[in-house]
């Protein structure tokens, strides 16, 4: 089993390879106050 951690946007279900990518997505979509 791959232990590669996935970062998933709980709002849209999209997954990312790194926390930075996920953060960028979340900010871009405007989910963070």
Phi, psi and omega in degrees: 000139178281133180261018177298124181281138178248141178254116185248133176284114184292339182284321185237351176084002178287143181244150184229158183279338183221157180296327181296316179298317180298314180302315182299317179299312182299316178294319182297322181280343177085032182270355182250133180283000000 
